[in-house]
PDB file of C-alpha atoms in Angstrom:
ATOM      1  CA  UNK A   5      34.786 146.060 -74.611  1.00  0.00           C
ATOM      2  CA  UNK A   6      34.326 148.261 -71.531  1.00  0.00           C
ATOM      3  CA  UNK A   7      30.940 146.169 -69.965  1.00  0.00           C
ATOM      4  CA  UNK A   8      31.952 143.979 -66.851  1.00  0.00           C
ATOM      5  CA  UNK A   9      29.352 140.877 -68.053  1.00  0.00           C
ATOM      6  CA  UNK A  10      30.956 138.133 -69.461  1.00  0.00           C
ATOM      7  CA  UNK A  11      30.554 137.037 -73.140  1.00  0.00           C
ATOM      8  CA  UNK A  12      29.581 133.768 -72.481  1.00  0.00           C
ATOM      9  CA  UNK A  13      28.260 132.188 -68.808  1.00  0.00           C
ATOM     10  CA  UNK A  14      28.797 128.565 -68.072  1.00  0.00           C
ATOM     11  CA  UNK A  15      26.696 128.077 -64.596  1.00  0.00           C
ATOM     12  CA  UNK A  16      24.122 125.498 -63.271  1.00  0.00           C
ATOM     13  CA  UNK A  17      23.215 122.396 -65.644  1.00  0.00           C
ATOM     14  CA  UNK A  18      25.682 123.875 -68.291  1.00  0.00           C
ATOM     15  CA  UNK A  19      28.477 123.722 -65.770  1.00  0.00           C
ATOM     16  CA  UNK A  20      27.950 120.010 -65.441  1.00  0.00           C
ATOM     17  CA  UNK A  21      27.334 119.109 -69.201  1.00  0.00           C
ATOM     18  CA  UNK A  22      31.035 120.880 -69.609  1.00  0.00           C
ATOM     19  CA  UNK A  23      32.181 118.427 -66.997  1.00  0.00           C
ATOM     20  CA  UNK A  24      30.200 115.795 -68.551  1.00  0.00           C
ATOM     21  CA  UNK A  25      32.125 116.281 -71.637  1.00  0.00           C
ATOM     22  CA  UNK A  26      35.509 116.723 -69.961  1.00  0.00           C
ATOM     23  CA  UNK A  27      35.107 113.354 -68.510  1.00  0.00           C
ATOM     24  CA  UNK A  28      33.609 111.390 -71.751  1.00  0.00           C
ATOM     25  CA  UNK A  29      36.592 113.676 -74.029  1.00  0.00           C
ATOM     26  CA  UNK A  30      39.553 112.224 -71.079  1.00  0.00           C
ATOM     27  CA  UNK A  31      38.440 108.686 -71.032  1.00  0.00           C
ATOM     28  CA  UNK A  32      38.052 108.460 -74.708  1.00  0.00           C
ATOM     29  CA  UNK A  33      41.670 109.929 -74.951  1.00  0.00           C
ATOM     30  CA  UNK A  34      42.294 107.369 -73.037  1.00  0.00           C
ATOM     31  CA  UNK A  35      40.547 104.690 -74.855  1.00  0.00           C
ATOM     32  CA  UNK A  36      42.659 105.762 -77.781  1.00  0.00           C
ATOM     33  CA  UNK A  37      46.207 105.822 -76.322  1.00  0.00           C
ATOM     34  CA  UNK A  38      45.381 102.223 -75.135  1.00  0.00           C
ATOM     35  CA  UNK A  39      44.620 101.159 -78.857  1.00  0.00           C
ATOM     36  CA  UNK A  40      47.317 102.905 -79.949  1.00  0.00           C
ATOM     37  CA  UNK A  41      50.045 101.238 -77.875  1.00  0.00           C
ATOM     38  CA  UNK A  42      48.209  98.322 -78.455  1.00  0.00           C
ATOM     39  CA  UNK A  43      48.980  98.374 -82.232  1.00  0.00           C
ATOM     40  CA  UNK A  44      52.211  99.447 -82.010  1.00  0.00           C
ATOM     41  CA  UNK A  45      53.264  97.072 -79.637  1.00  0.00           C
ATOM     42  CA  UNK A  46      52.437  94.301 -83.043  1.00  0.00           C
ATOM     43  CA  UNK A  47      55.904  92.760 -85.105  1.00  0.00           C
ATOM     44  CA  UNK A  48      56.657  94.935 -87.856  1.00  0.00           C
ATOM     45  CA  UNK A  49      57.652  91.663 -90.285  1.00  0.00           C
ATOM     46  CA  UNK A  50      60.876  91.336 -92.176  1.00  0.00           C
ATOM     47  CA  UNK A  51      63.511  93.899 -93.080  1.00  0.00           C
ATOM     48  CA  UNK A  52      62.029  93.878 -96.598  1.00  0.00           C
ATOM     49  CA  UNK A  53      58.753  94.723 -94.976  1.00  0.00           C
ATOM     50  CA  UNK A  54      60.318  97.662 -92.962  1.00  0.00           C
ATOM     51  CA  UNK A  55      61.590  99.364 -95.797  1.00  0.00           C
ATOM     52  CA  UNK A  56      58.322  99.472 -97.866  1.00  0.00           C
ATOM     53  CA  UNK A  57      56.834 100.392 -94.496  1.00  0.00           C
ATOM     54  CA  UNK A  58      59.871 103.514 -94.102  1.00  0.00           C
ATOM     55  CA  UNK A  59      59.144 104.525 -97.712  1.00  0.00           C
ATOM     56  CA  UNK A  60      55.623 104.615 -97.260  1.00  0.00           C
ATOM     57  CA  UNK A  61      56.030 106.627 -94.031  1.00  0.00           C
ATOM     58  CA  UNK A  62      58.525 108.727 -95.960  1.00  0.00           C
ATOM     59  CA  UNK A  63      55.854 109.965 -98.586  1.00  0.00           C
ATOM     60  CA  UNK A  64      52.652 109.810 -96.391  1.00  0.00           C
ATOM     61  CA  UNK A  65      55.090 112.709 -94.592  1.00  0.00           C
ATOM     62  CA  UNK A  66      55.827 114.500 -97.820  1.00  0.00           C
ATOM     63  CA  UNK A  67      52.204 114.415 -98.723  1.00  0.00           C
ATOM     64  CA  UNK A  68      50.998 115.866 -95.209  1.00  0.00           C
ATOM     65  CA  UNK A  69      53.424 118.685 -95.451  1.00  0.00           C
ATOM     66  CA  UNK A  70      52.262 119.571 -99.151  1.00  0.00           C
ATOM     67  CA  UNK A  71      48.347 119.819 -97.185  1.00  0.00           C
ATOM     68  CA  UNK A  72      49.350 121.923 -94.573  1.00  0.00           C
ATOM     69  CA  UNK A  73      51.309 124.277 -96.895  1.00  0.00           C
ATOM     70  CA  UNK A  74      48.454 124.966 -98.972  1.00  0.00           C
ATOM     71  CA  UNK A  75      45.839 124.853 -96.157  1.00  0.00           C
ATOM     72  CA  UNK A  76      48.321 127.197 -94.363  1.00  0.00           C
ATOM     73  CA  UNK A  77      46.893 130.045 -97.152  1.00  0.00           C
ATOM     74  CA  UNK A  78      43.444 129.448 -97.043  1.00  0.00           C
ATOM     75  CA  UNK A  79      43.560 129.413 -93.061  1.00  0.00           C
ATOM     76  CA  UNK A  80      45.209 132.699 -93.070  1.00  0.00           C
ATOM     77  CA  UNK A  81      42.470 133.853 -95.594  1.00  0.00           C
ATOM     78  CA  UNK A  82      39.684 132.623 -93.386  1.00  0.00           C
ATOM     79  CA  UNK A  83      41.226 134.084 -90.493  1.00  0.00           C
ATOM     80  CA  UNK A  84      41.067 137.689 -91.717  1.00  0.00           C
ATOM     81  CA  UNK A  85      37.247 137.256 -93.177  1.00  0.00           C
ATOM     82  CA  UNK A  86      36.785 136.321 -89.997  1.00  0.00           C
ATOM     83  CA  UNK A  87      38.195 139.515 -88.100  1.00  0.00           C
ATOM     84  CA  UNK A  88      36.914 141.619 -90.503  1.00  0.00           C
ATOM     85  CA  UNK A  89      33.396 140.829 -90.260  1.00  0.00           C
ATOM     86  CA  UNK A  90      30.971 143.105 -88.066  1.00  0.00           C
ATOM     87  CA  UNK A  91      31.468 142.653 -83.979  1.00  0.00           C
ATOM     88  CA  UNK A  92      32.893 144.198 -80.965  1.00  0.00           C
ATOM     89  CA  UNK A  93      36.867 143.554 -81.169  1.00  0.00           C
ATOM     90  CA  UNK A  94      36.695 141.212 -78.581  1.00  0.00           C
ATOM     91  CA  UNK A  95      34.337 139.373 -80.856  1.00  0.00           C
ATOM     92  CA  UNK A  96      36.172 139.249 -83.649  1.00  0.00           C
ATOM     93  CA  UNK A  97      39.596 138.696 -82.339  1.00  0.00           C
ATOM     94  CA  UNK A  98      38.101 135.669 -80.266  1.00  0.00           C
ATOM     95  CA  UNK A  99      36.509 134.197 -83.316  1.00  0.00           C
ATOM     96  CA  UNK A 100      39.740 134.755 -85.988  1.00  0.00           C
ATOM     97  CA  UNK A 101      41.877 132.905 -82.598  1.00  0.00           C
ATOM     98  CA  UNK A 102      39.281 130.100 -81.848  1.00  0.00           C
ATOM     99  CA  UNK A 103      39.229 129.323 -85.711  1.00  0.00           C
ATOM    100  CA  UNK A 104      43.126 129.496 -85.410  1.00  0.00           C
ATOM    101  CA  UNK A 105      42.752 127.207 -82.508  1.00  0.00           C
ATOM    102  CA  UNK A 106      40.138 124.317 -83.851  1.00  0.00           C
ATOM    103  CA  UNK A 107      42.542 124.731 -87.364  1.00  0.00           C
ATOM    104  CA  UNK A 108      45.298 123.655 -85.265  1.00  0.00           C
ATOM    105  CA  UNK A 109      43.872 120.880 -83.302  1.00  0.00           C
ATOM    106  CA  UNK A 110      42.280 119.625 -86.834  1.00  0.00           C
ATOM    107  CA  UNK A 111      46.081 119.280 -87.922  1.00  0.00           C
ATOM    108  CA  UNK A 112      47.337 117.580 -85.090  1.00  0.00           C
ATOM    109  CA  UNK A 113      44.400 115.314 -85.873  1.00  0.00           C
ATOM    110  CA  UNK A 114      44.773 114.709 -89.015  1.00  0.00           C
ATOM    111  CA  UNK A 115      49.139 114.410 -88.465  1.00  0.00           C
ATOM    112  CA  UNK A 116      48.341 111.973 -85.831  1.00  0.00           C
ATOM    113  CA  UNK A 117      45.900 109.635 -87.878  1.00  0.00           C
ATOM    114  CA  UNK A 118      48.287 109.189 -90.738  1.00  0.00           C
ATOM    115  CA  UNK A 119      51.183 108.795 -88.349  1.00  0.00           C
ATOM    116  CA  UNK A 120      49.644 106.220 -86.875  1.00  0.00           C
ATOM    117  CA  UNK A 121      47.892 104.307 -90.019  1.00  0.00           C
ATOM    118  CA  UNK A 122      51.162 104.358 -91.969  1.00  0.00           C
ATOM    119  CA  UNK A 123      52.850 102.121 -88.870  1.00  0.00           C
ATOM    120  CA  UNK A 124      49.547 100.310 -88.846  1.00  0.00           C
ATOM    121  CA  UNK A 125      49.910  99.275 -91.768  1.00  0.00           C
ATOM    122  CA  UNK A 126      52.940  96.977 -91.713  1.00  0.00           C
ATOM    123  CA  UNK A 127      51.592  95.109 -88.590  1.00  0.00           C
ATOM    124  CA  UNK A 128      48.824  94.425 -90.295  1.00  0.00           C
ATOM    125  CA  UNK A 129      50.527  92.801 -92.990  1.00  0.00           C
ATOM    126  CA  UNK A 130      52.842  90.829 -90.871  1.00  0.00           C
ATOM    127  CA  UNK A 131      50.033  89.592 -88.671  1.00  0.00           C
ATOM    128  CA  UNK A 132      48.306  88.396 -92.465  1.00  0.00           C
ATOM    129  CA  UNK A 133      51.736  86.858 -93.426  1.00  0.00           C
ATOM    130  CA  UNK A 134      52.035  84.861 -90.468  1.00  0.00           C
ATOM    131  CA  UNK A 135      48.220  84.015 -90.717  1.00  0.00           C
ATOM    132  CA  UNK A 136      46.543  85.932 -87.717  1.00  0.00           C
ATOM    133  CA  UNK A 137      43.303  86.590 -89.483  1.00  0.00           C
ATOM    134  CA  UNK A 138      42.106  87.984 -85.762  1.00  0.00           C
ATOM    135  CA  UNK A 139      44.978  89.890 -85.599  1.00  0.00           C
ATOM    136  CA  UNK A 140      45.045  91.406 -88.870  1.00  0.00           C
ATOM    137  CA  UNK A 141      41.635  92.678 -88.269  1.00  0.00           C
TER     138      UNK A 141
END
């Protein structure tokens, strides 16, 4: 693309909503590392309970990597519809990339929410065992 005007223009009252959004996307970010350490800060139980937690872990893992292998194909299948449909280059290589990007992001996502809920898990339990109803919860 030889034209000097930008595809897209962020100025005036869109220039603050992007802020606006910024802000609300850091603090929640925030919001969520606090919970986070929060529930991993909780007893993990006995020794017996670790190792059901570990092997649970262990195939939550195996199953996540058996996902992203097949979603791996279909991404890369996407990505060339995407290129190949009608559009300036610029167009279509930002569109194949951005879908590359949000795919990415959706698998961090989705890696960090079972990573998390797997370890979750066992301090749940433990807080039950030891009869923590608030806790548990």
């Amino acid at each position: 693309m030889t034209s000097t005007n930008p595809l897209v223009q962020v100025a005036g009252s869109n220039l603050t909503l992007v802020y606006v959004i910024l802000g609300i996307s850091l603090l929640a970010l925030g919001v969520a590392y606090g919970l986070r350490t929060r529930v991993l800060a909780a007893g993990e139980g006995t020794e017996k309970m670790k190792e059901i937690a570990g092997a649970v872990q262990e195939g939550a893992a195996a199953y996540l990597a058996r996902q992203f292998r097949t979603l791996a194909v279909f991404v890369a299948i996407v990505f060339f519809l995407l290129f190949a449909l009608p559009g300036d280059a610029d167009v279509r290589i930002g569109r194949s990339l951005f879908f590359l990007v949000g795919a990415g992001f959706s698998a961090f996502v989705g890696y960090q929410g079972m990573w998390l809920a797997v370890r979750a898990n066992v301090r749940v339990a433990e807080s039950a065992r030891q009869g923590s109803a608030e806790r548990a919860v």
